[in-house]
Tab-separated table of C-alpha atoms in Angstrom:
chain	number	residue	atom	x	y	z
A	967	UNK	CA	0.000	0.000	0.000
A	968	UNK	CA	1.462	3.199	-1.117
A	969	UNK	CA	2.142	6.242	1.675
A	970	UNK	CA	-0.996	8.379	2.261
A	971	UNK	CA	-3.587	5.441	1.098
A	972	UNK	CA	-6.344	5.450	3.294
A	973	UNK	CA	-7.560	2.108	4.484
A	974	UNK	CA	-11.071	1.036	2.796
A	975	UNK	CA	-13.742	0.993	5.839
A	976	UNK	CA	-16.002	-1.949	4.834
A	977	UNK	CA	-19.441	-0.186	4.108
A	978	UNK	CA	-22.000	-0.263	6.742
A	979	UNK	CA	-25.462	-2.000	5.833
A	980	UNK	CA	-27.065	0.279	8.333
A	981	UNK	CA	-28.847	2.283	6.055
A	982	UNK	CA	-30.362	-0.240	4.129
A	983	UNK	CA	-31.687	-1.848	7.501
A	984	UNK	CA	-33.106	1.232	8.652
A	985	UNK	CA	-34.966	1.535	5.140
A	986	UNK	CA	-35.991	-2.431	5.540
A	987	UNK	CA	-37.259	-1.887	8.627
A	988	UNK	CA	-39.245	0.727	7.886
A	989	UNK	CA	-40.622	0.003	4.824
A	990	UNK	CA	-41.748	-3.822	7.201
A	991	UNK	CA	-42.932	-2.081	9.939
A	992	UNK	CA	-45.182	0.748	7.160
A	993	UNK	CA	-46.397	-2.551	5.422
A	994	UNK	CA	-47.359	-4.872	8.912
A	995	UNK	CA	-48.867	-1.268	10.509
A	996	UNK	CA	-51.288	-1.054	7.610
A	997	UNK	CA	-52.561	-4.872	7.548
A	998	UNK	CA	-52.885	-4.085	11.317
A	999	UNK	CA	-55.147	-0.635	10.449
A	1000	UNK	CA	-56.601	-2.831	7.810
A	1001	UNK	CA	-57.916	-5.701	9.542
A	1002	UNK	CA	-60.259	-8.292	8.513
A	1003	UNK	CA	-59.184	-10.228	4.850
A	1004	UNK	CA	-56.103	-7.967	4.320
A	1005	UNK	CA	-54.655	-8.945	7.546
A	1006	UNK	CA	-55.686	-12.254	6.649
A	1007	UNK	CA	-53.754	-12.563	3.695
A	1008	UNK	CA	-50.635	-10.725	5.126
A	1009	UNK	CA	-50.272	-13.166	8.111
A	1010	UNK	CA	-50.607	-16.096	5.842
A	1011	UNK	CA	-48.376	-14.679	3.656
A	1012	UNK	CA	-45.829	-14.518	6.234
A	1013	UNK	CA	-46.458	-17.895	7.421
A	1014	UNK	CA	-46.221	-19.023	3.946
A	1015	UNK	CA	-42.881	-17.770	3.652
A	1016	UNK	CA	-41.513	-18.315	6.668
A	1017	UNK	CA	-42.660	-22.341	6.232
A	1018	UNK	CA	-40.641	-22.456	2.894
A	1019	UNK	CA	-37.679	-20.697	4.389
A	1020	UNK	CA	-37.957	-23.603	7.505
A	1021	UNK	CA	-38.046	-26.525	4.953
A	1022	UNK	CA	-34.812	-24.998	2.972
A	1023	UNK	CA	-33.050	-25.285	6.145
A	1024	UNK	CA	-34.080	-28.666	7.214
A	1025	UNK	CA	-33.284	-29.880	3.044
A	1026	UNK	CA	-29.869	-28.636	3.888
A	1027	UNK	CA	-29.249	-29.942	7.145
A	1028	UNK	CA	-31.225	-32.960	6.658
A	1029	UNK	CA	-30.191	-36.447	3.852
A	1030	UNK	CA	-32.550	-39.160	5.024
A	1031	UNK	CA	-35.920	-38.507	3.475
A	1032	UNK	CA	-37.685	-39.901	6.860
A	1033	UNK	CA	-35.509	-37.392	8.913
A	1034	UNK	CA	-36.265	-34.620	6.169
A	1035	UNK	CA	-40.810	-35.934	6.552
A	1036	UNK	CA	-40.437	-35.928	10.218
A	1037	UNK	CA	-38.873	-32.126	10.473
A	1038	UNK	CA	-41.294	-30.709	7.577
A	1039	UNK	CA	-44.452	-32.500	9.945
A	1040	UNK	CA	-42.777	-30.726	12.917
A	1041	UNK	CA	-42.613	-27.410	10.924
A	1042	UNK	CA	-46.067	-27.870	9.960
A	1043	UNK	CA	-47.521	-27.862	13.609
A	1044	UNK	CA	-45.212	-25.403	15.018
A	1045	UNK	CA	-45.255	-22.682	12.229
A	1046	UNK	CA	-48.627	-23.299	10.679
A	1047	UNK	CA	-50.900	-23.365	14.459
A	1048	UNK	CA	-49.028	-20.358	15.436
A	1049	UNK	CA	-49.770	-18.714	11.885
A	1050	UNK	CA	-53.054	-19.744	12.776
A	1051	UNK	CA	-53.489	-18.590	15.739
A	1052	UNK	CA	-52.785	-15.322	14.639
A	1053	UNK	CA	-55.149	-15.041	12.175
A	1054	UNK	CA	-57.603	-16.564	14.733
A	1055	UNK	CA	-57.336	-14.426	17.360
A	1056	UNK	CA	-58.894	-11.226	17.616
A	1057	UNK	CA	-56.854	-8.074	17.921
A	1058	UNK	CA	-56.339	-7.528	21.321
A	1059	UNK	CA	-54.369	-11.320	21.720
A	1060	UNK	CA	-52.702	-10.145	18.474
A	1061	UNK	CA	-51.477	-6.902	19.658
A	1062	UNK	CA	-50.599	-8.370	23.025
A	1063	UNK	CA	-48.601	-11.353	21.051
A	1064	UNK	CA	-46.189	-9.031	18.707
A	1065	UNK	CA	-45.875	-6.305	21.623
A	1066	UNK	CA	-44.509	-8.961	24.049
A	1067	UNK	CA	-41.365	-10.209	21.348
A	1068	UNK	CA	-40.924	-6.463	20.486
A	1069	UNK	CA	-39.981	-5.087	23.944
A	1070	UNK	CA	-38.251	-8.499	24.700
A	1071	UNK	CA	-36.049	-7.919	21.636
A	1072	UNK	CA	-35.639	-4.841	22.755
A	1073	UNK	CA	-34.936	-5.017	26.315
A	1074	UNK	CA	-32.898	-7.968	25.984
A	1075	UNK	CA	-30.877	-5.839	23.460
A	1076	UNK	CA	-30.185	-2.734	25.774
A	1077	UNK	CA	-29.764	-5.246	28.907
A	1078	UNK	CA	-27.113	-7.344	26.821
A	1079	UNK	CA	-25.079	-4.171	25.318
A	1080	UNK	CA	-25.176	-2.551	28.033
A	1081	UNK	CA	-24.653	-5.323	31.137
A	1082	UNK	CA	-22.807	-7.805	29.124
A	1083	UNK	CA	-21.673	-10.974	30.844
A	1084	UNK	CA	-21.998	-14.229	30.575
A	1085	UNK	CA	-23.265	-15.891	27.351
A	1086	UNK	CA	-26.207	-18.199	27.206
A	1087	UNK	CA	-25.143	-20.413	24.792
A	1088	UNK	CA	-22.829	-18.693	22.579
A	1089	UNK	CA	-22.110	-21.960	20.291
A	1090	UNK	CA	-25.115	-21.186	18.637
A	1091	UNK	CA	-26.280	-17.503	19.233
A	1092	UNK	CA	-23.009	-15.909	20.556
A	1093	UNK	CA	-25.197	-12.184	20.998
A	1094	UNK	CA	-27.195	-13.732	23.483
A	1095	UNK	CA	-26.397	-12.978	27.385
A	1096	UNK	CA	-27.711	-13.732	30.233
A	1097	UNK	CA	-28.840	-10.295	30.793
A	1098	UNK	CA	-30.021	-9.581	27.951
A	1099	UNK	CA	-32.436	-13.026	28.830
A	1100	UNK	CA	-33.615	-11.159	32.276
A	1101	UNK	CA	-34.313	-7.459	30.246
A	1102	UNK	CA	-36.382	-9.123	28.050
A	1103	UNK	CA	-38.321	-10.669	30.243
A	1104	UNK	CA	-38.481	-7.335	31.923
A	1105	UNK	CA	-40.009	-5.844	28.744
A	1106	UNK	CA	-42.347	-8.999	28.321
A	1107	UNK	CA	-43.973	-8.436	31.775
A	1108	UNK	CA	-44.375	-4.833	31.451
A	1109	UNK	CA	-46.016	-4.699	28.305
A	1110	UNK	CA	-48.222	-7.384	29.433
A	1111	UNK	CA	-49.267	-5.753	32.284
A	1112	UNK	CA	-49.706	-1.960	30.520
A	1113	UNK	CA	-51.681	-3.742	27.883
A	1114	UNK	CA	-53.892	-5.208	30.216
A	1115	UNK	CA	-54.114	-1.907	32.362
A	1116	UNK	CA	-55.271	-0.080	29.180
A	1117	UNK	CA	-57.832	-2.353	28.076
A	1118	UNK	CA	-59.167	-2.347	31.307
A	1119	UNK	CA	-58.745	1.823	31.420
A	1120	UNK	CA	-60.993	2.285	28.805
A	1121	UNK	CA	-63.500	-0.137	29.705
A	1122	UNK	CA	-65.502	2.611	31.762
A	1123	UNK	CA	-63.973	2.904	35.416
A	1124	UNK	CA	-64.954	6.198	36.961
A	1125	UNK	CA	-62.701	5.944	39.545
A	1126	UNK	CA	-59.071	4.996	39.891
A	1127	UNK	CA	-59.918	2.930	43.050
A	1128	UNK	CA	-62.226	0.795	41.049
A	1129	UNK	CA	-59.735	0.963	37.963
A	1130	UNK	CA	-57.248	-0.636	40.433
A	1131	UNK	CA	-59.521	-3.464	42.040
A	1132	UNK	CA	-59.942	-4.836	38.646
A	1133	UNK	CA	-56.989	-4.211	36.957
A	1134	UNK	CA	-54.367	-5.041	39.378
A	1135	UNK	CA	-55.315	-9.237	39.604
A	1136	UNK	CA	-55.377	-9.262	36.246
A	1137	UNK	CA	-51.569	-6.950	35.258
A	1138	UNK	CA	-50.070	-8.919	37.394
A	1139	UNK	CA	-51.413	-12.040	36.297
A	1140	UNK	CA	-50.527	-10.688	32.463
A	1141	UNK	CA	-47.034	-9.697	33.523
A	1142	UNK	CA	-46.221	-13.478	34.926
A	1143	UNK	CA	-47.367	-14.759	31.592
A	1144	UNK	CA	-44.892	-12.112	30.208
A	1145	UNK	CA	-42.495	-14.079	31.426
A	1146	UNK	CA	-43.031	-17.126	30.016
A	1147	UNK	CA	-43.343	-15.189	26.659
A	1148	UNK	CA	-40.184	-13.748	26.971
A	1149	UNK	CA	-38.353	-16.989	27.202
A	1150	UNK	CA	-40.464	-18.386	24.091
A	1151	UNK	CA	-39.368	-15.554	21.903
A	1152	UNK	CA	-35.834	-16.259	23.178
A	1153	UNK	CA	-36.309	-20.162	22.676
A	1154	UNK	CA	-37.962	-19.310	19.451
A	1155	UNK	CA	-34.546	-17.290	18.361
A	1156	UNK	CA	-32.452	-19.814	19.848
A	1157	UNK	CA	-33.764	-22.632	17.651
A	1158	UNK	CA	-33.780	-20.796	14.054
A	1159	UNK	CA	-30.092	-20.195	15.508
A	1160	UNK	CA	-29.545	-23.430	15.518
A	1161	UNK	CA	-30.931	-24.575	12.450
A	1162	UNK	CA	-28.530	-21.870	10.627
A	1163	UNK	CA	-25.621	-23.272	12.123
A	1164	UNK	CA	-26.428	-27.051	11.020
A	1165	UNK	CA	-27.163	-25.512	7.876
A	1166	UNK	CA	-24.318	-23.721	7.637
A	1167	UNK	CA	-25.871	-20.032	6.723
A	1168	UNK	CA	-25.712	-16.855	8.395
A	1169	UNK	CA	-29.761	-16.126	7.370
A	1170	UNK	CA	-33.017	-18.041	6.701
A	1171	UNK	CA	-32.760	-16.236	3.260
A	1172	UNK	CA	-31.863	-12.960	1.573
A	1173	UNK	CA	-35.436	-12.277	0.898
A	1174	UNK	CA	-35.164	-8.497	3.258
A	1175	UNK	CA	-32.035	-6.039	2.364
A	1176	UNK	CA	-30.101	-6.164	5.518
A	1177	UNK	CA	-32.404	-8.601	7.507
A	1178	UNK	CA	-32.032	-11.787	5.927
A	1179	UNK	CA	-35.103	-13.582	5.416
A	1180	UNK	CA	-38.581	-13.685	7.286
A	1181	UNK	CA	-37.816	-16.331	9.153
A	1182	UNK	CA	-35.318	-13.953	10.554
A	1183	UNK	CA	-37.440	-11.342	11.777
A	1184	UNK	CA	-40.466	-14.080	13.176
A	1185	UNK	CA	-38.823	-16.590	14.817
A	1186	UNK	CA	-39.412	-15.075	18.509
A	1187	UNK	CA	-43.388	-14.610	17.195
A	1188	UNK	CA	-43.797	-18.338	16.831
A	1189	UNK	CA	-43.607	-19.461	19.596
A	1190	UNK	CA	-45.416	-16.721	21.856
A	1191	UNK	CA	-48.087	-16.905	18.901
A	1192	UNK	CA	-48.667	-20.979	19.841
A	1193	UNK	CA	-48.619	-20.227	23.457
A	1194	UNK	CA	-51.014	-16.766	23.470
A	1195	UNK	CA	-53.310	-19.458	20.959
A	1196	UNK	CA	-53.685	-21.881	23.444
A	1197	UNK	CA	-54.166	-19.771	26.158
A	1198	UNK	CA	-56.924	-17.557	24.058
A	1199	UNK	CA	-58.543	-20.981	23.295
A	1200	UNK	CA	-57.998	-20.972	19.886
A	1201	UNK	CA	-58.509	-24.281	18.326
């Protein structure tokens, strides 16, 4: 290298993320406004998507055709009921279901930057830390119990002692099932984690500039979406 050269920076992707994420979050708010068939059709289509991008790991990771049935069954219950369950419930499960992975994500993601420490299991998701585990469940348990709060808030309480005698029960049974939804999501990411490494690929695809593929962005929904199915009673 010559005197003087500067050293090429490798260019950042963060722009193009930013964009992505936008332009995903413009495109799931407006299903969400929406409602009714055109959510419909927008959480199949993710489902759809996310199923093919499941089976392209499990054809690389996978030669015995019995070994390759048995996963795509698997992938069948566990992506297509909580797919289902989506569409199923109504919108306050729905709301309650995507708010609880987005403030795990990001709790666990302020929690792990900024605490550090120990790794969970850093052979296969070496981001993930131990405190980045308890912020998310933080974030789960509060946005579980807000949620709850609200919907009870606007129900038609006159008074903030009655407000409190029936919302408090219920927030704080809400924010305990945070918890266990704040785990799922991070089981959920833990187990598309996996299935990279096996496969030997850094994303489900490179359907989303900057993200990867779908798979990427649901695989903490899945899970919460089968549990808040089951425990709405969908069927």
């Amino acid at each position: 290298m010559a005197d003087g050269e500067a050293t090429k920076k490798p260019k950042s992707d963060l722009p193009v993320r930013v964009a992505s994420a936008l332009v995903m979050l413009a495109i799931a708010l407006t299903a969400l406004w929406m409602g009714g068939r055109v959510l419909d059709a927008f959480l199949a289509l993710v489902v759809l998507v996310t199923f093919a991008e499941y089976c392209a790991l499990i054809f690389k990771i996978t030669q015995k055709p019995l070994n390759r049935l048995l996963a795509v069954i698997f992938g069948v219950g566990y992506i297509g009921y909580a797919g289902y369950a989506l569409i199923a419930a109504d919108s306050y499960y729905l709301i309650a279901a995507l708010g609880a992975v987005i403030f795990t994500d990001v709790f666990a993601y302020f929690f792990g930057r900024g605490i550090g420490g120990p790794k969970i299991a850093p052979r296969i998701s070496p981001s993930k830390t131990w405190a980045g585990l308890v912020g998310g469940i933080i974030g789960a348990a509060l946005w579980l119990g807000a949620w709850v709060s609200t919907f009870h808030y606007t129900s038609g309480y006159t008074s903030w002692a009655d407000f409190w005698e029936a919302t408090s029960e219920d927030s704080l049974g809400a924010a305990a099932i945070g918890i266990i939804l704040a785990v799922a999501a991070q089981s959920g990411d833990f187990f598309e984690s996996w299935l990279k490494r096996k496969a030997g690929v850094k994303d489900s695809s490179n359907l989303i500039p900057g993200h990867g593929g779908v798979f990427d962005r649901v695989d903490g929904v899945i899970p919460v979406a089968f549990i808040v199915g089951l425990l709405s009673g969908v069927a």
